[in-house]
Tab-separated table of C-alpha atoms and ligand atoms in Angstrom:
chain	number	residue	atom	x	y	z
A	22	UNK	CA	0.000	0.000	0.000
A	23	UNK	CA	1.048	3.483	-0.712
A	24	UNK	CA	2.427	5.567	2.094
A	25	UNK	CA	1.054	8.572	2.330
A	26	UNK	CA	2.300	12.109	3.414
A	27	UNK	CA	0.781	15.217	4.957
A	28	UNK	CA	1.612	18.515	3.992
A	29	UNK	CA	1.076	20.996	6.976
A	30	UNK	CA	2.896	24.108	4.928
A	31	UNK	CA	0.102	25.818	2.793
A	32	UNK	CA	0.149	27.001	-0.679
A	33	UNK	CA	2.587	23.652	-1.649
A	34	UNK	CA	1.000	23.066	-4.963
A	35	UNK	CA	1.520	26.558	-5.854
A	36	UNK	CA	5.325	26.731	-5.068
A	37	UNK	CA	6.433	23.245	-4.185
A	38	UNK	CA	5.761	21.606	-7.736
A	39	UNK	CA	9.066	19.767	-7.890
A	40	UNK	CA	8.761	18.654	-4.319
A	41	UNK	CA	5.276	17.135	-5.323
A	42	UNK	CA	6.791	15.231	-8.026
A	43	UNK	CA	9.432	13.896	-6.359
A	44	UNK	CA	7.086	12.131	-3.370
A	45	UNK	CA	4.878	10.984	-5.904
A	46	UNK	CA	7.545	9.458	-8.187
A	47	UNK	CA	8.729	7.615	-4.957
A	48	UNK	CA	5.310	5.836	-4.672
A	49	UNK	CA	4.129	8.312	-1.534
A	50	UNK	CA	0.378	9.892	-1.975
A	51	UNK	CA	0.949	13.742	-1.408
A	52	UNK	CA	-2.208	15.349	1.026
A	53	UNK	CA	-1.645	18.767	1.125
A	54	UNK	CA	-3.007	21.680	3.614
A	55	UNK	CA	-6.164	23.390	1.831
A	56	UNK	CA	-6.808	26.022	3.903
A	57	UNK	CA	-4.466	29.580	4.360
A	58	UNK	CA	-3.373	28.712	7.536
A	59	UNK	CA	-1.898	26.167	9.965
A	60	UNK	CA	-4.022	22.768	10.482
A	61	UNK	CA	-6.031	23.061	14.078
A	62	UNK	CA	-4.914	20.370	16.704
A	63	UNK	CA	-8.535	19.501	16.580
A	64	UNK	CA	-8.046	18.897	12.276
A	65	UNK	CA	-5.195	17.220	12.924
A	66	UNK	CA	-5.973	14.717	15.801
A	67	UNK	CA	-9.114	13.628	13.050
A	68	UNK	CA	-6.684	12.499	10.304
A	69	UNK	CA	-2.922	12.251	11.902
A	70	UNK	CA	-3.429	8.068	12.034
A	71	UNK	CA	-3.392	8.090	8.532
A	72	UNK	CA	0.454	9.310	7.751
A	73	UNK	CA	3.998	7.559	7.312
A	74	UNK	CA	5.228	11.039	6.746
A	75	UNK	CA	4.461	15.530	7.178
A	76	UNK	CA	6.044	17.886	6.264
A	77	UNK	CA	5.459	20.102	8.694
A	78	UNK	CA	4.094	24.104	8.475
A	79	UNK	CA	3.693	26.049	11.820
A	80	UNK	CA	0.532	23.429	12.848
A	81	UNK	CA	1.067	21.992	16.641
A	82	UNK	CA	3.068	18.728	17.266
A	83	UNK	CA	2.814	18.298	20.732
A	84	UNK	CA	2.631	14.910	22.570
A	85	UNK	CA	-1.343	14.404	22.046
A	86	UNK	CA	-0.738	14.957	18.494
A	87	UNK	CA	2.057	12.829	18.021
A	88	UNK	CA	0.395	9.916	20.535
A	89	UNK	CA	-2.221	9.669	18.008
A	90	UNK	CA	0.394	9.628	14.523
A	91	UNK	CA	0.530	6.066	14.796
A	92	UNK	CA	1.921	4.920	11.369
A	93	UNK	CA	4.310	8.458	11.160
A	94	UNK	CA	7.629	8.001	11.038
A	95	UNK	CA	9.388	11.305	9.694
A	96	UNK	CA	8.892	14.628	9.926
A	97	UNK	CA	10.571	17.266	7.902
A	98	UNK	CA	9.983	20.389	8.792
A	99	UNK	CA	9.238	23.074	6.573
A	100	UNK	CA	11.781	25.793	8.002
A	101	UNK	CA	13.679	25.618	10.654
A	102	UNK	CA	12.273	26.969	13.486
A	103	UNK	CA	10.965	23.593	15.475
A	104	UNK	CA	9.171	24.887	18.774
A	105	UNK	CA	6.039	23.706	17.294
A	106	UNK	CA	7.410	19.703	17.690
A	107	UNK	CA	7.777	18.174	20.821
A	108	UNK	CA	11.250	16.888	20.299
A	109	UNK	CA	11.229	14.476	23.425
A	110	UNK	CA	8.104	13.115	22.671
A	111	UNK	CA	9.023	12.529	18.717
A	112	UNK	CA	12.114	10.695	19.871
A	113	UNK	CA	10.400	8.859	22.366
A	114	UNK	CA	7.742	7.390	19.942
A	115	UNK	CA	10.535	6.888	17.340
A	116	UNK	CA	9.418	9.542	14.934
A	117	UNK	CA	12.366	11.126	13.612
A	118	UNK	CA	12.503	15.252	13.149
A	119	UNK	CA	14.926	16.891	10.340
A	120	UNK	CA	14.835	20.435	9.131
A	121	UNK	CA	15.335	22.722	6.533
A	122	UNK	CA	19.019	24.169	7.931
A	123	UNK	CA	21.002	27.225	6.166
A	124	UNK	CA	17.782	27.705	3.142
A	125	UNK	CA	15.366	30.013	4.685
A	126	UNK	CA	17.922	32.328	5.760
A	127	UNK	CA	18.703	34.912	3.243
A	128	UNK	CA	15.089	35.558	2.683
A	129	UNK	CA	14.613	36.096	6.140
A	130	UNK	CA	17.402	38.559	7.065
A	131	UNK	CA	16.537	40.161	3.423
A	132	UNK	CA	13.116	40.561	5.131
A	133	UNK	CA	14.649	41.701	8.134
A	134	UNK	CA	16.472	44.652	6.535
A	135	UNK	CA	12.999	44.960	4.718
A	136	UNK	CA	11.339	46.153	7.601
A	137	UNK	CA	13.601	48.149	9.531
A	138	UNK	CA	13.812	50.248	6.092
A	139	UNK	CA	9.875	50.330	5.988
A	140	UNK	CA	9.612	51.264	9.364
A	141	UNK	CA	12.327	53.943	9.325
A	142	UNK	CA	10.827	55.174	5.540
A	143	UNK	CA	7.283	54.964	6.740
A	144	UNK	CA	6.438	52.894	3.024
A	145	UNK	CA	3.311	51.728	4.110
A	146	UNK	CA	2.032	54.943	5.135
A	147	UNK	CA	3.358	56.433	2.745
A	148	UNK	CA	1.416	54.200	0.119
A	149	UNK	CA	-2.149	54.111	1.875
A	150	UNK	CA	-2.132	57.634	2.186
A	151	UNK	CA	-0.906	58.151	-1.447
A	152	UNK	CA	-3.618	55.661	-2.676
A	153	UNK	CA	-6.207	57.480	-0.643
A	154	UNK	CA	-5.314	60.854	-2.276
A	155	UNK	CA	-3.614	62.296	0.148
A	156	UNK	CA	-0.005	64.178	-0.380
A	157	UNK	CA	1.545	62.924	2.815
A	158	UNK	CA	5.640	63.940	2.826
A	159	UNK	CA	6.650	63.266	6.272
A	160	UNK	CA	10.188	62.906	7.145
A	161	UNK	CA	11.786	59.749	7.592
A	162	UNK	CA	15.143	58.569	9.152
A	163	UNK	CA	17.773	57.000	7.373
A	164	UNK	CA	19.119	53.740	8.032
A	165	UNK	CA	22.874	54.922	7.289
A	166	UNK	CA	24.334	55.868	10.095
A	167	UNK	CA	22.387	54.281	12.812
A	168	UNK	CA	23.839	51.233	15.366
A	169	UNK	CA	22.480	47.851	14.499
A	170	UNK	CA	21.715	45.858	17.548
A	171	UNK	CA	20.994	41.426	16.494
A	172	UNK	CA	20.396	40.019	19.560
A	173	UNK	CA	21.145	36.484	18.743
A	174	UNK	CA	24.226	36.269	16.524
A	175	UNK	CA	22.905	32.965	14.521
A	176	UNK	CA	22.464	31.649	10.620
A	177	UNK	CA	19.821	34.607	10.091
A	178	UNK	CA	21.246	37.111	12.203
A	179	UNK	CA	24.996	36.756	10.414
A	180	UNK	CA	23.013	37.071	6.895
A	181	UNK	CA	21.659	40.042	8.051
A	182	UNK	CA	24.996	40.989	9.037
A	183	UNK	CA	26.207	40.304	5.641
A	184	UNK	CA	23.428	42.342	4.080
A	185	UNK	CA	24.183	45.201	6.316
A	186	UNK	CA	27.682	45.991	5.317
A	187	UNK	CA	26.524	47.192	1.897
A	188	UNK	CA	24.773	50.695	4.150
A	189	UNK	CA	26.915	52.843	6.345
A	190	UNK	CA	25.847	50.920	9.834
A	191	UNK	CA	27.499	50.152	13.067
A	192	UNK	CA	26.719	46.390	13.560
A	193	UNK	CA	26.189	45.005	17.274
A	194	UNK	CA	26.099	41.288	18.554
A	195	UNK	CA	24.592	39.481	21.407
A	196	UNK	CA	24.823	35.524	21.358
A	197	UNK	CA	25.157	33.484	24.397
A	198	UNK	CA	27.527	31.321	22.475
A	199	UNK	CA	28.618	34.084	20.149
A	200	UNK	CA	30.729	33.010	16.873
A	201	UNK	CA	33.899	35.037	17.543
A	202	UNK	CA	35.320	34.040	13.995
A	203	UNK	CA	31.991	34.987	12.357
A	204	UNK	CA	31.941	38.427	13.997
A	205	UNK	CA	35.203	39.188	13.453
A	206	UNK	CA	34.821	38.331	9.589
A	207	UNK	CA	31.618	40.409	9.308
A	208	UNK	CA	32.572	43.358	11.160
A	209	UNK	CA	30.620	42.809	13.983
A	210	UNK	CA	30.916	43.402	17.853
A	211	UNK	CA	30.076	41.341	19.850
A	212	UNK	CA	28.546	42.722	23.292
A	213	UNK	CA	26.359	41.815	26.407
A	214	UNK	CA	22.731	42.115	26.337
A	215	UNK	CA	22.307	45.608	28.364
A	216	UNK	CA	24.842	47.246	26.079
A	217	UNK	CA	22.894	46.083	23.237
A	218	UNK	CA	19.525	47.496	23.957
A	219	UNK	CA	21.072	50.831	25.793
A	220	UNK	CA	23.595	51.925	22.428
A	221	UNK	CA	22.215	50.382	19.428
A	222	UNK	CA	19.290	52.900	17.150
A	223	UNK	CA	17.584	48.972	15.230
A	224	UNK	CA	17.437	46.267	17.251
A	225	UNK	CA	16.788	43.053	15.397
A	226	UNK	CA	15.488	39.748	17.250
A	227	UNK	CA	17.035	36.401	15.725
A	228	UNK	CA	16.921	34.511	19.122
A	229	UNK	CA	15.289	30.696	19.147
A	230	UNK	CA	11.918	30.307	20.750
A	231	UNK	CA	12.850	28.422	23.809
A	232	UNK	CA	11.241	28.368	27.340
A	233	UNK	CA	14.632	30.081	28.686
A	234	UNK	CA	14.275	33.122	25.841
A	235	UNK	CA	10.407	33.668	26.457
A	236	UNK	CA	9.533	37.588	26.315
A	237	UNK	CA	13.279	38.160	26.060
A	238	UNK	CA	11.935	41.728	25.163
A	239	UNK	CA	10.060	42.307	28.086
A	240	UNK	CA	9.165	46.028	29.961
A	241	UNK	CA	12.215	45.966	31.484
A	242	UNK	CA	14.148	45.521	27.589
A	243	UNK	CA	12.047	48.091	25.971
A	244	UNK	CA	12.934	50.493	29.168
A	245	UNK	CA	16.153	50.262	28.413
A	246	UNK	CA	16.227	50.725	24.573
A	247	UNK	CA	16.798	54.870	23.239
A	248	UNK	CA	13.250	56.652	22.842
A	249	UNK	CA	14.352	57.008	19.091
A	250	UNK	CA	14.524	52.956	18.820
A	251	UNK	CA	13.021	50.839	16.597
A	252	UNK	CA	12.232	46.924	17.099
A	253	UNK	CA	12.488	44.371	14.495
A	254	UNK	CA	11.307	40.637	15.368
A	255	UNK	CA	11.125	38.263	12.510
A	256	UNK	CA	12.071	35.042	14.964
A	257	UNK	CA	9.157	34.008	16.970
A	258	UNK	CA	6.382	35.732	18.617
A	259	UNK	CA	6.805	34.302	22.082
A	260	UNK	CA	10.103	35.913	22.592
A	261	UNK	CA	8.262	39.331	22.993
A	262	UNK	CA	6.191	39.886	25.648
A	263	UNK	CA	3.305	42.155	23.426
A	264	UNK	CA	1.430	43.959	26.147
A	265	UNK	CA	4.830	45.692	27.228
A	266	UNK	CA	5.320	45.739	23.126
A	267	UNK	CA	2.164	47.757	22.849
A	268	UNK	CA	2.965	50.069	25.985
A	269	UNK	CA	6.372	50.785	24.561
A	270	UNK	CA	5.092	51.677	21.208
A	271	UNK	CA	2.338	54.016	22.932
A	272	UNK	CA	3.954	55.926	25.302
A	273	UNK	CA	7.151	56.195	23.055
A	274	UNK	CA	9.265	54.622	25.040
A	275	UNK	CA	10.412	53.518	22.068
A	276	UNK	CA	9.597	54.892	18.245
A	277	UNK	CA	8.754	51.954	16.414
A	278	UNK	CA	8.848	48.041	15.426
A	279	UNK	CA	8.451	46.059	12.174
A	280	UNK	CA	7.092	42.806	13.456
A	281	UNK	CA	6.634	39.695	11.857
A	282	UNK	CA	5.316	37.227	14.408
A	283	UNK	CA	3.308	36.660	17.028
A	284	UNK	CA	2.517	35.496	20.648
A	285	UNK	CA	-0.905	34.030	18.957
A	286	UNK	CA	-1.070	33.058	15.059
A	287	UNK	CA	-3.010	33.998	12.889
A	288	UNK	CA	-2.780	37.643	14.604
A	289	UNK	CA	-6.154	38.739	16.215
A	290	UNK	CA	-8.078	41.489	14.151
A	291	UNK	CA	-8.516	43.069	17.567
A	292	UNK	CA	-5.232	42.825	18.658
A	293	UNK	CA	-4.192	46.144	20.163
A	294	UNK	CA	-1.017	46.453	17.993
A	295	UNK	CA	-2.718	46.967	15.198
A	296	UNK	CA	-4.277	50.062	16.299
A	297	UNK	CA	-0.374	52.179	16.234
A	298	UNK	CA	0.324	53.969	13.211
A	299	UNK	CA	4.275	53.280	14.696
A	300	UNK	CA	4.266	49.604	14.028
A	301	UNK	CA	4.966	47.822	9.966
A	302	UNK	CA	2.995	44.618	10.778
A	303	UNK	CA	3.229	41.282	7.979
A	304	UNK	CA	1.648	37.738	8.623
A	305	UNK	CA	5.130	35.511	9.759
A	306	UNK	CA	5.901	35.421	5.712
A	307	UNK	CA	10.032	36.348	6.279
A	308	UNK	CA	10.915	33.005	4.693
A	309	UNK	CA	8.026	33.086	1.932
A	310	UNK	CA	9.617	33.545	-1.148
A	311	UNK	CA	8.520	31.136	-4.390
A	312	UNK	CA	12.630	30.492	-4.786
A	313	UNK	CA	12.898	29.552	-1.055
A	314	UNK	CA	9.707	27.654	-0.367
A	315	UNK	CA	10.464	25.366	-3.872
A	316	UNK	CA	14.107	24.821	-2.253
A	317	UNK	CA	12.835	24.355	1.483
A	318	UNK	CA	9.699	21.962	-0.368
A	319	UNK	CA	11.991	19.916	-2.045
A	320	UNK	CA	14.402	19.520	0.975
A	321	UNK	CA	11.283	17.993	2.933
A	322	UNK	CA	10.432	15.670	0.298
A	323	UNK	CA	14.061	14.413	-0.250
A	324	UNK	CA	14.463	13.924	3.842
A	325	UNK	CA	11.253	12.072	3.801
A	326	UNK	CA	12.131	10.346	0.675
A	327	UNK	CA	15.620	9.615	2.348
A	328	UNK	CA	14.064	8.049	5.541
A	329	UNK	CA	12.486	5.465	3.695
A	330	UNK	CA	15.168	4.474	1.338
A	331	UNK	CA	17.174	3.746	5.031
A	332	UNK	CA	19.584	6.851	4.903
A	333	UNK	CA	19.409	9.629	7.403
A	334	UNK	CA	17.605	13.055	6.848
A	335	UNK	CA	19.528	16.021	6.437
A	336	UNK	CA	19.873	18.054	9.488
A	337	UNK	CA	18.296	15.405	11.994
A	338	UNK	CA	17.578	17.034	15.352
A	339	UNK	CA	15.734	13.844	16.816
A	340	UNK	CA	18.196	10.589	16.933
A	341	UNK	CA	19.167	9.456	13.483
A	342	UNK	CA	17.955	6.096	12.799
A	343	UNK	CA	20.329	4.396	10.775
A	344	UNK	CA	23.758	5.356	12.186
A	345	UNK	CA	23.168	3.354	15.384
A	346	UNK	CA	23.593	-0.478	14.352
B	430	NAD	N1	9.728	34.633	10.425
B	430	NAD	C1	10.047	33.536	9.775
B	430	NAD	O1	9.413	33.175	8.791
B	430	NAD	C2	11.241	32.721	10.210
B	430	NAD	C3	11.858	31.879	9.285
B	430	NAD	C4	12.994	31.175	9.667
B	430	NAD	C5	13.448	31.236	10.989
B	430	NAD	N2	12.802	32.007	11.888
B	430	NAD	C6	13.272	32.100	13.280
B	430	NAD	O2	14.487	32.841	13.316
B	430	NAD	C7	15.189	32.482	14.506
B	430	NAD	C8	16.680	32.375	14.221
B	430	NAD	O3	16.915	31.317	13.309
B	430	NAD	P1	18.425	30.885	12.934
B	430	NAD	O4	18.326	29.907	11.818
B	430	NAD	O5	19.291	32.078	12.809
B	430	NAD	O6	18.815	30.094	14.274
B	430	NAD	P2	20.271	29.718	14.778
B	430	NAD	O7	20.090	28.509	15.640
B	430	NAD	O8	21.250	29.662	13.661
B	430	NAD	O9	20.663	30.985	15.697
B	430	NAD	C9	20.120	31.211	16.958
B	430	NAD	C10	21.232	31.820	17.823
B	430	NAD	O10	20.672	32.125	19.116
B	430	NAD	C11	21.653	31.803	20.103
B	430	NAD	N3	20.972	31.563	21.375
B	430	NAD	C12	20.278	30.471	21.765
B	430	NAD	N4	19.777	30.654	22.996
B	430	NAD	C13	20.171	31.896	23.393
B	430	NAD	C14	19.954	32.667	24.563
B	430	NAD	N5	19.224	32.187	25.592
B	430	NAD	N6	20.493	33.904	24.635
B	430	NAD	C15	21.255	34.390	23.620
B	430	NAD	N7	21.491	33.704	22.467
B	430	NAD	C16	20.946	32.479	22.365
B	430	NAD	C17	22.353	30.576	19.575
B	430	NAD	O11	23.661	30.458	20.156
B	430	NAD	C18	22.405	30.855	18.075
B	430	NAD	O12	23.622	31.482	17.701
B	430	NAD	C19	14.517	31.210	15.041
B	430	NAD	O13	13.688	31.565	16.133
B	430	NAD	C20	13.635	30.758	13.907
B	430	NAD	O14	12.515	30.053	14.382
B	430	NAD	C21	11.715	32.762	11.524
């Protein structure tokens, strides 16, 4: 019988053609994500008992979920961000976990850069008040010249780092296991946290969502950043605490954020962020690009194609099944 494989990333159709072809040519039935948004746990626990093999979007993995997968063997995420998968309970049921490393990268720090120039240029205001007739030609700020704070000093933050050198920018570091040789080749200093948020004019979040870096950026972290700040977070939404996110952005304790992600996805249409004219908002799309969801696609479907053949996924972060004989 014909193995078959859920696709939790949406659009993959669309952009993932050559990943498509490539499960189907291996004998696996492709069932992809219809909807414009992450599966429910409530979706998934209906149909999970049916897969060998997902390629997983930003839908829940958690222990239920993964109790009920009883035929799944592999997952290959769809990124690389992985606090949606309960790592000790995927190793513990023998489901192995790989993930997209070093593809998703560029287009994220290109985003990055993105929208700390939107926020500093005010583009999107600039364009809804244009389209709405209006002749609107407030000043903006210019990135050149200003300190660049990444707090995390990772794959995404070093391509932003990269990226950077082409303006005239002053390019800060914070990494609790900071890359001395990458710094050094990029121009960068590395610092401590405080220093970070007191001196730099951008601060860019590129931290991992872990239960040790929750609301990193806190009221405490925005108190300390310059009132002319900005705030950039294309990571993960749990690493900002958004209440003292929305305070900051009120009472100009800080002067604006670009933000990609949030504490709760899909955003809430009520959620009080959306109400500041000083905040560039986008729906967690740093990585979507049609060249780097094809490439990320077809990584999936060659690690799940991989498993099955008996060779180990690329980039493993569960055990790797056939090394240990
Ligand atoms: N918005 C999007 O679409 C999108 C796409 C891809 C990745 N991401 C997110 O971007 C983030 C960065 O990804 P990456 O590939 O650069 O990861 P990475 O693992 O290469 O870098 C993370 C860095 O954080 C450092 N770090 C870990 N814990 C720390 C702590 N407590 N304090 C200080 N530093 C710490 C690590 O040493 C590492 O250098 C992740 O959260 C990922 O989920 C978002």
């Amino acid at each position: 019988m014909k193995k078959k494989v859920l696709v939790g990333a949406t659009n993959f159709s669309a952009t993932c053609r050559e990943a498509k072809e490539l499960l189907e040519k291996n004998g696996f039935i492709v069932d992809e994500n219809p909807h414009q948004r992450p599966y429910t746990r409530e979706e998934l626990k209906e149909i999970v008992g049916d897969y060998a093999a997902v390629s997983a979007g930003m839908e829940s993995w958690d222990r239920e979920i993964l109790s009920l997968a009883k035929n799944l063997k592999v997952i290959g995420r769809f990124g690389v961000g992985y606090d949606n998968i309960d790592l000790k309970a995927a190793e513990e049921l023998g489901i192995t976990v790989a993930i997209a490393k070093g593809i998703n990268g560029a287009a994220v720090a290109t985003m990055a850069i993105g929208l700390m120039i939107s926020v500093l240029r005010k583009i999107p205001m600039f364009d809804r008040t244009t389209r709405e007739g209006q002749w609107v030609r407030a000043m903006g700020s210019d990135l050149d010249g200003k300190k660049v704070g990444l707090l995390g000093f990772g794959d995404i933050a070093q391509k932003t780092a990269k990226r950077l050198s082409g303006f005239d920018v002053e390019i800060l570091a914070y990494d609790l296991f900071p890359n001395e040789e990458a710094a050094r080749s990029l121009n960068v200093k590395l610092t401590d946290k405080d220093t970070l948020l007191r001196e730099c004019d951008i601060i860019s979040c590129h931290l991992p969502n872990l239960p040790e870096t929750r609301h990193t950026m806190n009221e405490a972290a925005f108190a300390r950043m310059k009132p002319t700040a900005i705030f950039i977070n294309t990571s993960r939404g749990p690493l900002v605490d958004e209440a003292a996110l929305y305070q900051a952005l009120k009472e100009g304790v800080i002067a604006g954020a670009g933000i990609d992600v949030y504490e709760q996805e899909p955003i809430r249409p009520d959620n009080p962020l959306l109400t500041l004219d000083n905040i560039v908002c986008t729906p967690h799309t740093s990585a979507e690009t049609n060249e780097v969801c094809a490439r990320v696609g077809l990584n999936t479907a060659q690690n799940i194609v991989d498993y099955f053949n008996g060779k180990n996924p690329f980039y493993t972060i569960t055990r790797k099944p056939f090394d240990e004989a």
